Amino acid sequence: MRPIVINGTVLCDPITGIPRYVYEVVTRLDELLTGTGLDVRLCYRDDGRPLHLPPLKNIQVVPLKAIKYSYNLFVLPRYVRKHDAFYLGLASDMLMGRPSAVVLHDIRPLVMNTDRAFFRFKFWVHCLSIRAFAQRVYTVSDDQRQLISRRLHIPTARIGLTYNGWEHLQPVEPDEGVFDKLPGVHKGEYFYALGSLAGHKNYKWIREVAARNPDKVFVVAGGKDLAAFGDDEQAVSAGNLHYPGYVTDGENKALMQNCRAFLHPALFEGFGIPPLEALSLGAQVAVSNASCLPELYGNTVRYFDPMDYDVDLDELMSRPVESPQKILQKYSWPVTAAFWLDEIRRFAAQ
């Protein structure tokens, strides 16, 4: 059977978003590979940055010396050809070669004007290479699958679905010391949101709603490095709105467990992990009625119009919701890892 090569360079980045998906798939897949005889390798660009992975038992880790752009264009493709391997890009990363498959988590730069022009151009070229070379394309919601099919003219039959999970927060110890950093924020009395301050996350909605509800407290956590999106001078704590910036997993867990409700006002998502994390921790959740969110979360959350700044939060949170148990079973890292084991068996046998 032919080897499977996974591109793991994204695991040199902080483990959030897409790196989180790759980390959870690789570490859980490693356990499932015991006794299968499958040859799975994880290659990464060895440029001095540490690889955020625990020791693996069954997946061979292969560092490849390369400078930034030469890695995907020359170094990794040469390795794949030399070993007659099947290439698997779990982080929307595509090589111009066959046989290969890629997870295209979302195509936001093709449909929203929230990224710099040069980035959008590079992403368009990247998507064209996926359409031309990938034997199989995957994405993380049916909403995104339909959008990819329309925009890139890829038949939906060629686009598979693979989901995110929530178990990564379960072993984390909540760090309630975060409340010492947030004077005026008390357990059970604040609305919480998490993510970057990029335009498609729509944290303007929270600013506007906070301004209209001075009797309520809001916390927005996440990185403030907006180099890819432009500056946001309003990302400062003021009055009833708190911007603590980046929070650790422990601090995030404490904030989710103790909030009055978790808010997710995004205008566009491929999947959107934070609401799933919040549901897994027992939080009440309200999300935008846009993009893939109604598809994924069904009746387990409340919905609001992401352009309506006059929403009545008390009325919103009084609406009944269903237990999240079914979606926590459906969107699960063990389920996703088992899915990839089956897919890798097929790739290796070709």
GROMACS .gro file of C-alpha atoms in nm:
model
  350
    1MET     CA    1   0.000   0.000   0.000
    2ARG     CA    2   0.120   0.348  -0.074
    3PRO     CA    3   0.225   0.589   0.204
    4ILE     CA    4  -0.001   0.874   0.317
    5VAL     CA    5   0.169   1.211   0.367
    6ILE     CA    6  -0.005   1.471   0.585
    7ASN     CA    7   0.118   1.831   0.580
    8GLY     CA    8   0.174   1.926   0.944
    9THR     CA    9   0.339   2.268   0.912
   10VAL     CA   10   0.027   2.436   1.053
   11LEU     CA   11   0.107   2.265   1.385
   12CYS     CA   12   0.394   2.509   1.431
   13ASP     CA   13   0.127   2.779   1.477
   14PRO     CA   14  -0.083   2.837   1.791
   15ILE     CA   15  -0.339   2.557   1.828
   16THR     CA   16  -0.663   2.740   1.748
   17GLY     CA   17  -0.910   2.710   1.461
   18ILE     CA   18  -0.770   2.503   1.173
   19PRO     CA   19  -0.454   2.401   1.366
   20ARG     CA   20  -0.688   2.266   1.635
   21TYR     CA   21  -0.860   2.047   1.374
   22VAL     CA   22  -0.527   1.911   1.247
   23TYR     CA   23  -0.391   1.853   1.599
   24GLU     CA   24  -0.696   1.659   1.714
   25VAL     CA   25  -0.718   1.449   1.397
   26VAL     CA   26  -0.348   1.359   1.396
   27THR     CA   27  -0.318   1.273   1.765
   28ARG     CA   28  -0.636   1.063   1.771
   29LEU     CA   29  -0.565   0.900   1.436
   30ASP     CA   30  -0.224   0.796   1.566
   31GLU     CA   31  -0.390   0.574   1.828
   32LEU     CA   32  -0.629   0.421   1.573
   33LEU     CA   33  -0.344   0.323   1.340
   34THR     CA   34  -0.209   0.062   1.584
   35GLY     CA   35  -0.199  -0.276   1.411
   36THR     CA   36  -0.333  -0.151   1.077
   37GLY     CA   37  -0.004  -0.168   0.887
   38LEU     CA   38  -0.079   0.171   0.728
   39ASP     CA   39   0.220   0.396   0.652
   40VAL     CA   40   0.117   0.749   0.756
   41ARG     CA   41   0.373   1.028   0.773
   42LEU     CA   42   0.346   1.384   0.894
   43CYS     CA   43   0.584   1.622   0.715
   44TYR     CA   44   0.645   1.977   0.827
   45ARG     CA   45   0.859   2.276   0.734
   46ASP     CA   46   1.156   2.269   0.970
   47ASP     CA   47   1.236   2.639   1.002
   48GLY     CA   48   1.329   2.645   1.370
   49ARG     CA   49   0.980   2.672   1.515
   50PRO     CA   50   0.866   2.393   1.750
   51LEU     CA   51   0.607   2.144   1.633
   52HIS     CA   52   0.313   2.139   1.876
   53LEU     CA   53   0.258   1.764   1.901
   54PRO     CA   54   0.304   1.499   2.169
   55PRO     CA   55   0.518   1.193   2.083
   56LEU     CA   56   0.340   0.978   1.822
   57LYS     CA   57   0.343   0.597   1.819
   58ASN     CA   58   0.238   0.513   1.464
   59ILE     CA   59   0.270   0.828   1.252
   60GLN     CA   60   0.624   0.904   1.136
   61VAL     CA   61   0.718   1.271   1.180
   62VAL     CA   62   0.938   1.399   0.896
   63PRO     CA   63   1.103   1.745   0.925
   64LEU     CA   64   1.191   1.898   0.588
   65LYS     CA   65   1.433   2.189   0.575
   66ALA     CA   66   1.289   2.467   0.359
   67ILE     CA   67   1.226   2.839   0.349
   68LYS     CA   68   0.867   2.958   0.351
   69TYR     CA   69   0.740   2.941  -0.010
   70SER     CA   70   0.978   2.671  -0.135
   71TYR     CA   71   0.825   2.415   0.102
   72ASN     CA   72   0.482   2.379  -0.063
   73LEU     CA   73   0.608   2.457  -0.414
   74PHE     CA   74   0.911   2.230  -0.431
   75VAL     CA   75   1.032   2.052  -0.117
   76LEU     CA   76   0.716   1.874  -0.005
   77PRO     CA   77   0.599   1.782  -0.360
   78ARG     CA   78   0.943   1.632  -0.428
   79TYR     CA   79   0.917   1.421  -0.111
   80VAL     CA   80   0.567   1.300  -0.208
   81ARG     CA   81   0.680   1.203  -0.559
   82LYS     CA   82   0.996   1.032  -0.435
   83HIS     CA   83   0.797   0.805  -0.204
   84ASP     CA   84   0.503   0.757  -0.444
   85ALA     CA   85   0.277   0.880  -0.165
   86PHE     CA   86  -0.081   1.001  -0.144
   87TYR     CA   87  -0.092   1.361  -0.019
   88LEU     CA   88  -0.352   1.469   0.238
   89GLY     CA   89  -0.388   1.840   0.321
   90LEU     CA   90  -0.593   1.872   0.640
   91ALA     CA   91  -0.545   2.250   0.671
   92SER     CA   92  -0.672   2.377   0.334
   93ASP     CA   93  -0.315   2.328   0.206
   94MET     CA   94  -0.290   2.193  -0.149
   95LEU     CA   95   0.003   2.074  -0.358
   96MET     CA   96  -0.011   2.091  -0.735
   97GLY     CA   97   0.006   1.717  -0.779
   98ARG     CA   98  -0.192   1.395  -0.789
   99PRO     CA   99  -0.296   1.175  -0.616
  100SER     CA  100  -0.415   1.403  -0.338
  101ALA     CA  101  -0.707   1.516  -0.122
  102VAL     CA  102  -0.758   1.838   0.073
  103VAL     CA  103  -0.984   1.973   0.346
  104LEU     CA  104  -1.097   2.319   0.235
  105HIS     CA  105  -1.236   2.450   0.562
  106ASP     CA  106  -1.403   2.755   0.407
  107ILE     CA  107  -1.375   2.995   0.112
  108ARG     CA  108  -1.444   3.321   0.297
  109PRO     CA  109  -1.182   3.523   0.098
  110LEU     CA  110  -1.378   3.448  -0.220
  111VAL     CA  111  -1.709   3.576  -0.086
  112MET     CA  112  -1.623   3.846   0.170
  113ASN     CA  113  -1.410   4.157   0.140
  114THR     CA  114  -1.256   4.128   0.488
  115ASP     CA  115  -0.904   4.025   0.382
  116ARG     CA  116  -0.628   4.218   0.208
  117ALA     CA  117  -0.643   4.214  -0.173
  118PHE     CA  118  -0.318   4.021  -0.224
  119PHE     CA  119  -0.430   3.753   0.020
  120ARG     CA  120  -0.760   3.715  -0.165
  121PHE     CA  121  -0.571   3.680  -0.494
  122LYS     CA  122  -0.342   3.411  -0.352
  123PHE     CA  123  -0.640   3.228  -0.209
  124TRP     CA  124  -0.816   3.230  -0.546
  125VAL     CA  125  -0.509   3.075  -0.712
  126HIS     CA  126  -0.496   2.822  -0.431
  127CYS     CA  127  -0.862   2.725  -0.485
  128LEU     CA  128  -0.803   2.685  -0.858
  129SER     CA  129  -0.521   2.441  -0.783
  130ILE     CA  130  -0.754   2.245  -0.556
  131ARG     CA  131  -1.014   2.225  -0.830
  132ALA     CA  132  -0.754   2.112  -1.083
  133PHE     CA  133  -0.553   1.862  -0.877
  134ALA     CA  134  -0.741   1.733  -0.572
  135GLN     CA  135  -0.891   1.392  -0.628
  136ARG     CA  136  -1.124   1.452  -0.337
  137VAL     CA  137  -1.221   1.772  -0.153
  138TYR     CA  138  -1.364   1.787   0.199
  139THR     CA  139  -1.519   2.067   0.400
  140VAL     CA  140  -1.678   2.109   0.743
  141SER     CA  141  -2.046   2.187   0.678
  142ASP     CA  142  -2.300   2.129   0.404
  143ASP     CA  143  -2.348   2.506   0.380
  144GLN     CA  144  -1.980   2.535   0.287
  145ARG     CA  145  -2.001   2.234   0.053
  146GLN     CA  146  -2.278   2.397  -0.149
  147LEU     CA  147  -2.088   2.727  -0.158
  148ILE     CA  148  -1.764   2.559  -0.274
  149SER     CA  149  -1.955   2.373  -0.543
  150ARG     CA  150  -2.115   2.693  -0.675
  151ARG     CA  151  -1.807   2.912  -0.662
  152LEU     CA  152  -1.544   2.662  -0.777
  153HIS     CA  153  -1.769   2.450  -1.003
  154ILE     CA  154  -1.677   2.130  -0.821
  155PRO     CA  155  -1.956   1.867  -0.820
  156THR     CA  156  -2.096   1.811  -0.470
  157ALA     CA  157  -2.040   1.437  -0.517
  158ARG     CA  158  -1.666   1.512  -0.514
  159ILE     CA  159  -1.690   1.708  -0.185
  160GLY     CA  160  -1.701   1.509   0.140
  161LEU     CA  161  -1.794   1.628   0.488
  162THR     CA  162  -1.572   1.612   0.796
  163TYR     CA  163  -1.663   1.784   1.121
  164ASN     CA  164  -1.496   1.947   1.419
  165GLY     CA  165  -1.524   1.834   1.781
  166TRP     CA  166  -1.521   1.960   2.139
  167GLU     CA  167  -1.340   1.710   2.363
  168HIS     CA  168  -1.014   1.909   2.369
  169LEU     CA  169  -1.146   2.135   2.647
  170GLN     CA  170  -1.256   1.852   2.877
  171PRO     CA  171  -0.917   1.782   3.044
  172VAL     CA  172  -0.832   2.153   3.076
  173GLU     CA  173  -0.836   2.291   3.429
  174PRO     CA  174  -1.045   2.611   3.441
  175ASP     CA  175  -0.837   2.912   3.545
  176GLU     CA  176  -1.064   3.138   3.744
  177GLY     CA  177  -0.777   3.375   3.801
  178VAL     CA  178  -0.896   3.539   3.480
  179PHE     CA  179  -1.164   3.718   3.681
  180ASP     CA  180  -0.893   3.899   3.877
  181LYS     CA  181  -0.788   4.056   3.546
  182LEU     CA  182  -1.143   4.171   3.470
  183PRO     CA  183  -1.268   4.408   3.739
  184GLY     CA  184  -1.643   4.448   3.715
  185VAL     CA  185  -1.693   4.104   3.555
  186HIS     CA  186  -1.879   3.869   3.791
  187LYS     CA  187  -1.969   3.504   3.747
  188GLY     CA  188  -2.308   3.441   3.591
  189GLU     CA  189  -2.361   3.807   3.503
  190TYR     CA  190  -2.175   3.865   3.175
  191PHE     CA  191  -2.215   3.777   2.808
  192TYR     CA  192  -1.906   3.616   2.656
  193ALA     CA  193  -1.768   3.594   2.301
  194LEU     CA  194  -1.446   3.442   2.168
  195GLY     CA  195  -1.250   3.475   1.845
  196SER     CA  196  -1.030   3.706   1.642
  197LEU     CA  197  -1.147   4.060   1.578
  198ALA     CA  198  -1.165   3.997   1.201
  199GLY     CA  199  -1.452   4.161   1.015
  200HIS     CA  200  -1.645   3.841   0.939
  201LYS     CA  201  -1.662   3.764   1.312
  202ASN     CA  202  -1.884   4.073   1.340
  203TYR     CA  203  -1.781   4.193   1.684
  204LYS     CA  204  -1.922   4.528   1.581
  205TRP     CA  205  -2.255   4.370   1.677
  206ILE     CA  206  -2.139   4.318   2.035
  207ARG     CA  207  -2.005   4.676   2.059
  208GLU     CA  208  -2.335   4.815   1.936
  209VAL     CA  209  -2.546   4.588   2.157
  210ALA     CA  210  -2.327   4.673   2.458
  211ALA     CA  211  -2.377   5.044   2.393
  212ARG     CA  212  -2.755   4.991   2.391
  213ASN     CA  213  -2.748   4.779   2.709
  214PRO     CA  214  -2.539   4.968   2.965
  215ASP     CA  215  -2.688   4.756   3.244
  216LYS     CA  216  -2.527   4.440   3.101
  217VAL     CA  217  -2.161   4.330   3.093
  218PHE     CA  218  -1.981   4.190   2.786
  219VAL     CA  219  -1.644   4.015   2.751
  220VAL     CA  220  -1.480   3.960   2.409
  221ALA     CA  221  -1.166   3.744   2.423
  222GLY     CA  222  -0.927   3.670   2.137
  223GLY     CA  223  -0.617   3.791   1.959
  224LYS     CA  224  -0.585   4.156   1.863
  225ASP     CA  225  -0.325   4.104   1.589
  226LEU     CA  226  -0.519   4.237   1.293
  227ALA     CA  227  -0.236   4.251   1.038
  228ALA     CA  228  -0.442   4.044   0.793
  229PHE     CA  229  -0.761   4.242   0.842
  230GLY     CA  230  -0.669   4.602   0.919
  231ASP     CA  231  -0.674   4.793   1.246
  232ASP     CA  232  -0.965   4.818   1.488
  233GLU     CA  233  -0.905   5.107   1.725
  234GLN     CA  234  -1.227   5.030   1.908
  235ALA     CA  235  -1.090   4.702   2.047
  236VAL     CA  236  -1.030   4.853   2.390
  237SER     CA  237  -1.203   4.796   2.723
  238ALA     CA  238  -1.449   5.070   2.810
  239GLY     CA  239  -1.754   5.088   3.032
  240ASN     CA  240  -1.946   4.759   3.023
  241LEU     CA  241  -1.735   4.608   2.740
  242HIS     CA  242  -1.413   4.421   2.824
  243TYR     CA  243  -1.143   4.311   2.574
  244PRO     CA  244  -0.893   4.093   2.764
  245GLY     CA  245  -0.714   3.993   2.442
  246TYR     CA  246  -0.573   3.641   2.407
  247VAL     CA  247  -0.681   3.404   2.684
  248THR     CA  248  -0.539   3.062   2.769
  249ASP     CA  249  -0.748   2.745   2.736
  250GLY     CA  250  -0.793   2.745   3.114
  251GLU     CA  251  -0.909   3.107   3.120
  252ASN     CA  252  -1.140   3.047   2.824
  253LYS     CA  253  -1.295   2.746   2.996
  254ALA     CA  254  -1.357   2.946   3.312
  255LEU     CA  255  -1.518   3.228   3.113
  256MET     CA  256  -1.741   2.986   2.920
  257GLN     CA  257  -1.852   2.794   3.229
  258ASN     CA  258  -1.945   3.107   3.424
  259CYS     CA  259  -2.105   3.330   3.161
  260ARG     CA  260  -2.473   3.418   3.150
  261ALA     CA  261  -2.458   3.326   2.779
  262PHE     CA  262  -2.204   3.270   2.505
  263LEU     CA  263  -2.261   3.494   2.201
  264HIS     CA  264  -2.140   3.421   1.847
  265PRO     CA  265  -2.242   3.697   1.602
  266ALA     CA  266  -2.038   3.577   1.299
  267LEU     CA  267  -2.150   3.669   0.948
  268PHE     CA  268  -1.953   3.381   0.796
  269GLU     CA  269  -1.823   3.050   0.930
  270GLY     CA  270  -1.699   2.725   0.785
  271PHE     CA  271  -1.801   2.549   1.106
  272GLY     CA  272  -1.753   2.764   1.415
  273ILE     CA  273  -1.601   2.565   1.702
  274PRO     CA  274  -1.655   2.810   1.997
  275PRO     CA  275  -2.034   2.760   2.024
  276LEU     CA  276  -1.976   2.383   2.029
  277GLU     CA  277  -1.715   2.425   2.302
  278ALA     CA  278  -1.955   2.639   2.504
  279LEU     CA  279  -2.239   2.386   2.470
  280SER     CA  280  -2.006   2.106   2.584
  281LEU     CA  281  -1.933   2.304   2.900
  282GLY     CA  282  -2.300   2.360   2.983
  283ALA     CA  283  -2.322   2.724   2.874
  284GLN     CA  284  -2.631   2.884   2.727
  285VAL     CA  285  -2.554   2.984   2.368
  286ALA     CA  286  -2.694   3.237   2.119
  287VAL     CA  287  -2.557   3.262   1.765
  288SER     CA  288  -2.609   3.450   1.443
  289ASN     CA  289  -2.873   3.307   1.207
  290ALA     CA  290  -2.623   3.340   0.921
  291SER     CA  291  -2.394   3.105   0.731
  292CYS     CA  292  -2.372   2.741   0.847
  293LEU     CA  293  -2.471   2.802   1.209
  294PRO     CA  294  -2.843   2.705   1.190
  295GLU     CA  295  -2.748   2.390   0.998
  296LEU     CA  296  -2.499   2.281   1.262
  297TYR     CA  297  -2.664   2.384   1.587
  298GLY     CA  298  -3.032   2.325   1.514
  299ASN     CA  299  -3.259   2.390   1.811
  300THR     CA  300  -2.987   2.367   2.076
  301VAL     CA  301  -2.908   2.741   2.065
  302ARG     CA  302  -3.094   3.073   2.032
  303TYR     CA  303  -3.064   3.274   1.710
  304PHE     CA  304  -3.047   3.646   1.642
  305ASP     CA  305  -3.014   3.869   1.337
  306PRO     CA  306  -2.643   3.972   1.321
  307MET     CA  307  -2.744   4.311   1.179
  308ASP     CA  308  -3.002   4.388   1.448
  309TYR     CA  309  -2.834   4.590   1.722
  310ASP     CA  310  -3.159   4.645   1.911
  311VAL     CA  311  -3.206   4.281   2.007
  312ASP     CA  312  -3.372   4.221   2.344
  313LEU     CA  313  -3.120   3.996   2.516
  314ASP     CA  314  -3.352   3.909   2.806
  315GLU     CA  315  -3.624   3.795   2.566
  316LEU     CA  316  -3.366   3.613   2.352
  317MET     CA  317  -3.232   3.414   2.645
  318SER     CA  318  -3.583   3.324   2.763
  319ARG     CA  319  -3.649   3.119   2.448
  320PRO     CA  320  -3.649   2.740   2.506
  321VAL     CA  321  -3.377   2.520   2.352
  322GLU     CA  322  -3.318   2.147   2.316
  323SER     CA  323  -3.048   1.941   2.484
  324PRO     CA  324  -2.717   1.954   2.291
  325GLN     CA  325  -2.653   1.581   2.344
  326LYS     CA  326  -2.723   1.477   1.985
  327ILE     CA  327  -2.491   1.731   1.826
  328LEU     CA  328  -2.219   1.661   2.084
  329GLN     CA  329  -2.235   1.298   1.969
  330LYS     CA  330  -2.235   1.393   1.599
  331TYR     CA  331  -1.959   1.656   1.610
  332SER     CA  332  -1.686   1.473   1.799
  333TRP     CA  333  -1.309   1.432   1.756
  334PRO     CA  334  -1.318   1.051   1.799
  335VAL     CA  335  -1.586   1.032   1.527
  336THR     CA  336  -1.377   1.252   1.297
  337ALA     CA  337  -1.059   1.050   1.357
  338ALA     CA  338  -1.245   0.726   1.279
  339PHE     CA  339  -1.374   0.886   0.958
  340TRP     CA  340  -1.017   0.966   0.850
  341LEU     CA  341  -0.897   0.617   0.926
  342ASP     CA  342  -1.154   0.482   0.678
  343GLU     CA  343  -1.061   0.744   0.417
  344ILE     CA  344  -0.688   0.676   0.457
  345ARG     CA  345  -0.745   0.303   0.408
  346ARG     CA  346  -0.904   0.380   0.072
  347PHE     CA  347  -0.627   0.620  -0.033
  348ALA     CA  348  -0.355   0.375   0.063
  349ALA     CA  349  -0.520   0.091  -0.130
  350GLN     CA  350  -0.546   0.283  -0.459
   0.00000   0.00000   0.00000
